[in-house]
Amino acid sequence: MKRNFDLILTIVNKGFAEEAMEAAKEAGAQGGTIISARGSGIHEAEKFFGFSIQPEKDIVLILVRHEEKSAIMKAITQGAGLTTEGKGLSFSLPVDDVAGIVHMMGSEYSK
């Protein structure tokens, strides 16, 4: 079965979601959803595997075509500074089924 879509999840410190979203849009993403979140570890050590822990987070969810995923993730990594300590992380998950995004699915779904 051919996978058409992937979900890119990017977790960044509070206030950096717009940087991630802008980088993704410049690389071809059509939009996304930003969710406020709180990381665990508020009372634990400030460092975890060398990363600074800040409890207030933003989660950016972006549904993309499978073939666009790598370029968009690379843009997010560079544009949101994910390679710097404590800025966040980005990963993707395969999406088996999608409904409600006719503008991304082509004419075969708009009938």
Coordinates of N, CA and C in Angstrom, one line a residue:
M1 N 0.8 -1.2 0.0 CA 0.0 0.0 0.0 C 0.9 1.3 0.0
K2 N 0.6 2.1 -0.9 CA 1.4 3.4 -1.0 C 0.9 4.4 0.0
R3 N 1.9 4.9 0.8 CA 1.5 5.9 1.8 C 1.6 7.3 1.1
N4 N 0.5 8.0 1.2 CA 0.4 9.4 0.6 C 0.8 10.5 1.6
F5 N 0.6 10.3 2.9 CA 0.8 11.4 3.8 C 1.6 11.0 5.0
D6 N 2.2 12.0 5.6 CA 2.9 11.9 6.9 C 2.5 13.0 7.8
L7 N 2.6 12.8 9.1 CA 2.4 13.9 10.1 C 3.7 14.2 10.7
I8 N 4.1 15.5 10.5 CA 5.3 16.0 11.2 C 4.9 16.6 12.5
L9 N 5.6 16.1 13.5 CA 5.3 16.7 14.9 C 6.6 17.4 15.3
T10 N 6.5 18.6 15.7 CA 7.7 19.4 16.1 C 7.4 20.0 17.5
I11 N 8.3 19.6 18.4 CA 8.1 20.1 19.8 C 9.2 21.1 20.1
V12 N 8.8 22.3 20.4 CA 9.8 23.4 20.6 C 9.4 24.1 21.9
N13 N 10.4 24.9 22.4 CA 10.1 25.7 23.6 C 9.1 26.7 23.3
K14 N 8.3 27.1 24.3 CA 7.2 28.1 24.1 C 7.8 29.3 23.4
G15 N 7.0 29.7 22.3 CA 7.4 30.9 21.6 C 8.2 30.7 20.3
F16 N 8.6 29.4 20.1 CA 9.3 29.1 18.8 C 8.5 28.4 17.8
A17 N 7.2 28.2 18.0 CA 6.4 27.5 17.1 C 6.2 28.3 15.7
E18 N 6.1 29.6 15.8 CA 6.0 30.4 14.6 C 7.2 30.2 13.7
E19 N 8.4 30.1 14.3 CA 9.6 29.9 13.5 C 9.5 28.6 12.7
A20 N 9.1 27.6 13.4 CA 9.0 26.2 12.8 C 7.9 26.3 11.7
M21 N 6.8 26.9 12.0 CA 5.7 27.0 11.0 C 6.1 27.8 9.7
E22 N 6.8 28.9 9.9 CA 7.2 29.7 8.8 C 8.2 28.9 7.9
A23 N 9.2 28.2 8.6 CA 10.1 27.4 7.8 C 9.5 26.3 7.0
A24 N 8.5 25.7 7.6 CA 7.7 24.6 7.0 C 7.0 25.2 5.8
K25 N 6.3 26.3 5.9 CA 5.6 26.9 4.8 C 6.5 27.3 3.6
E26 N 7.7 27.8 4.0 CA 8.6 28.2 2.9 C 9.1 26.9 2.1
A27 N 9.1 25.8 2.8 CA 9.5 24.5 2.1 C 8.3 23.8 1.5
G28 N 7.1 24.4 1.5 CA 6.0 23.8 0.8 C 4.8 23.3 1.6
A29 N 4.9 23.4 3.0 CA 3.8 23.0 3.8 C 2.6 24.0 3.6
Q30 N 1.4 23.5 3.6 CA 0.3 24.4 3.4 C -0.3 25.0 4.7
G31 N 0.1 24.5 5.8 CA -0.4 25.0 7.1 C -0.2 24.0 8.1
G32 N -0.6 24.3 9.3 CA -0.4 23.4 10.4 C -1.2 23.8 11.6
T33 N -1.1 23.1 12.7 CA -1.8 23.4 14.0 C -0.7 23.5 15.1
I34 N -0.9 24.6 15.9 CA 0.0 24.8 17.0 C -0.7 24.5 18.3
I35 N -0.2 23.7 19.1 CA -0.8 23.3 20.4 C 0.1 23.7 21.5
S36 N -0.4 24.4 22.6 CA 0.4 24.6 23.8 C 0.4 23.4 24.6
A37 N 1.6 23.1 25.2 CA 1.8 21.9 26.0 C 2.7 22.2 27.2
R38 N 2.8 21.2 28.0 CA 3.8 21.4 29.1 C 4.6 20.1 29.2
G39 N 5.9 20.2 29.2 CA 6.7 19.0 29.3 C 6.8 18.5 30.7
S40 N 7.1 17.2 30.8 CA 7.3 16.7 32.1 C 8.7 17.0 32.6
G41 N 8.9 16.8 33.9 CA 10.3 17.1 34.4 C 10.4 18.4 35.0
I42 N 9.3 19.1 35.4 CA 9.4 20.4 36.0 C 10.2 20.4 37.3
H43 N 10.1 19.3 38.1 CA 10.8 19.2 39.3 C 12.1 18.4 39.2
E44 N 12.4 17.8 38.1 CA 13.6 17.0 37.9 C 14.8 17.9 37.5
A45 N 15.9 17.3 37.2 CA 17.1 18.0 36.9 C 16.9 18.8 35.6
E46 N 17.5 19.9 35.5 CA 17.4 20.8 34.3 C 18.0 20.2 33.0
K47 N 18.8 19.3 33.1 CA 19.5 18.7 31.9 C 19.1 17.2 31.8
F48 N 18.8 16.8 30.6 CA 18.4 15.5 30.3 C 19.1 15.1 29.0
F49 N 20.1 14.2 29.0 CA 20.9 13.8 27.9 C 21.5 15.0 27.2
G50 N 21.9 16.0 28.0 CA 22.6 17.2 27.5 C 21.6 18.3 27.0
F51 N 20.3 18.1 27.1 CA 19.4 19.1 26.6 C 18.8 19.8 27.9
S52 N 18.7 21.1 27.8 CA 18.0 21.8 28.8 C 16.5 21.6 28.8
I53 N 15.9 21.3 29.9 CA 14.5 21.1 30.0 C 13.7 22.4 30.4
Q54 N 12.8 22.8 29.5 CA 11.9 23.9 29.9 C 10.5 23.3 29.8
P55 N 9.7 23.5 30.8 CA 8.4 22.8 30.8 C 7.4 23.3 29.8
E56 N 7.4 24.6 29.5 CA 6.4 25.2 28.6 C 6.8 24.9 27.2
K57 N 5.9 24.2 26.4 CA 6.3 23.8 25.0 C 5.2 24.2 24.1
D58 N 5.5 24.2 22.8 CA 4.5 24.3 21.7 C 4.7 23.1 20.9
I59 N 3.7 22.5 20.4 CA 3.7 21.4 19.5 C 3.1 21.8 18.2
V60 N 3.9 21.6 17.1 CA 3.4 22.0 15.8 C 3.1 20.7 15.0
L61 N 1.9 20.6 14.5 CA 1.4 19.4 13.8 C 1.2 19.8 12.3
I62 N 1.9 19.1 11.4 CA 1.8 19.5 10.0 C 1.6 18.2 9.2
L63 N 0.5 18.1 8.5 CA 0.2 17.0 7.6 C 0.8 17.4 6.2
V64 N 1.6 16.5 5.7 CA 2.3 16.7 4.4 C 2.2 15.5 3.6
R65 N 2.4 15.8 2.3 CA 2.5 14.7 1.3 C 3.8 13.9 1.6
H66 N 3.8 12.6 1.5 CA 4.9 11.8 1.9 C 6.2 12.2 1.2
E67 N 6.1 12.6 -0.1 CA 7.3 13.0 -0.9 C 7.9 14.3 -0.5
E68 N 7.1 15.1 0.2 CA 7.5 16.5 0.7 C 8.1 16.4 2.1
K69 N 7.9 15.3 2.8 CA 8.3 15.3 4.2 C 9.7 15.6 4.5
S70 N 10.7 15.0 3.8 CA 12.1 15.2 4.1 C 12.5 16.7 4.0
A71 N 12.1 17.3 2.9 CA 12.5 18.7 2.7 C 11.9 19.6 3.7
I72 N 10.6 19.4 4.1 CA 10.0 20.2 5.1 C 10.6 20.0 6.5
M73 N 10.9 18.7 6.8 CA 11.6 18.5 8.1 C 13.0 19.2 8.2
K74 N 13.7 19.1 7.1 CA 15.0 19.8 7.0 C 14.9 21.3 7.2
A75 N 13.9 21.9 6.5 CA 13.6 23.3 6.7 C 13.3 23.7 8.1
I76 N 12.4 22.9 8.8 CA 12.1 23.1 10.2 C 13.3 23.0 11.0
T77 N 14.1 22.0 10.8 CA 15.3 21.8 11.6 C 16.3 23.0 11.5
Q78 N 16.4 23.6 10.3 CA 17.3 24.7 10.1 C 16.6 26.0 10.5
G79 N 15.4 26.2 10.1 CA 14.7 27.5 10.4 C 14.3 27.7 11.9
A80 N 14.0 26.6 12.6 CA 13.7 26.8 14.0 C 14.9 26.5 14.9
G81 N 16.0 26.3 14.4 CA 17.2 26.1 15.2 C 17.2 24.8 16.0
L82 N 16.6 23.7 15.5 CA 16.5 22.5 16.3 C 17.9 21.9 16.6
T83 N 18.9 22.3 15.9 CA 20.2 21.7 16.1 C 20.9 22.4 17.3
T84 N 20.4 23.4 17.9 CA 21.0 24.1 19.0 C 20.4 23.4 20.3
E85 N 21.2 23.5 21.3 CA 20.8 22.8 22.6 C 19.4 23.3 23.1
G86 N 18.5 22.4 23.4 CA 17.3 22.7 24.1 C 16.2 23.3 23.2
K87 N 16.4 23.5 21.9 CA 15.4 24.1 21.1 C 14.3 23.2 20.7
G88 N 14.4 21.9 20.7 CA 13.3 21.0 20.5 C 13.7 19.8 19.6
L89 N 12.6 19.2 19.1 CA 12.8 18.0 18.3 C 11.7 17.9 17.3
S90 N 11.9 17.2 16.2 CA 10.9 17.0 15.2 C 11.0 15.6 14.7
F91 N 9.8 15.0 14.5 CA 9.8 13.6 14.0 C 8.5 13.4 13.2
S92 N 8.4 12.3 12.4 CA 7.3 12.1 11.6 C 6.6 10.8 11.9
L93 N 5.4 10.7 11.6 CA 4.6 9.4 11.7 C 3.9 9.2 10.4
P94 N 3.8 7.9 10.0 CA 3.0 7.6 8.8 C 1.5 7.8 9.0
V95 N 0.8 8.3 8.0 CA -0.6 8.5 8.1 C -1.3 7.5 7.2
D96 N -2.1 6.6 7.7 CA -2.8 5.6 6.8 C -4.0 6.2 6.1
D97 N -4.8 7.0 6.8 CA -6.1 7.5 6.3 C -6.2 8.9 6.6
V98 N -6.9 9.7 5.7 CA -7.1 11.1 5.9 C -8.5 11.5 5.4
A99 N -9.2 12.4 6.1 CA -10.4 12.9 5.6 C -10.4 14.4 5.9
G100 N -11.1 15.1 5.0 CA -11.3 16.6 5.2 C -10.2 17.5 4.7
I101 N -9.3 17.0 3.8 CA -8.3 17.8 3.2 C -8.3 17.7 1.7
V102 N -9.5 17.9 1.2 CA -9.7 17.7 -0.3 C -8.7 18.6 -1.1
H103 N -8.4 19.7 -0.6 CA -7.5 20.6 -1.3 C -6.1 20.0 -1.5
M104 N -5.7 19.0 -0.7 CA -4.4 18.3 -0.8 C -4.5 17.0 -1.5
M105 N -5.7 16.4 -1.7 CA -5.8 15.1 -2.1 C -6.1 14.9 -3.6
G106 N -6.3 16.0 -4.3 CA -6.5 15.9 -5.8 C -7.9 15.6 -6.2
S107 N -8.2 15.6 -7.4 CA -9.5 15.5 -8.0 C -10.2 14.2 -7.7
E108 N -9.5 13.1 -7.6 CA -10.1 11.8 -7.3 C -10.9 11.8 -6.0
Y109 N -10.7 12.7 -5.1 CA -11.4 12.7 -3.8 C -12.5 13.8 -3.7
S110 N -12.6 14.6 -4.7 CA -13.5 15.8 -4.6 C -14.8 15.4 -5.2
K111 N -15.1 14.2 -5.6 CA -16.4 13.9 -6.2 C -17.3 13.4 -5.2

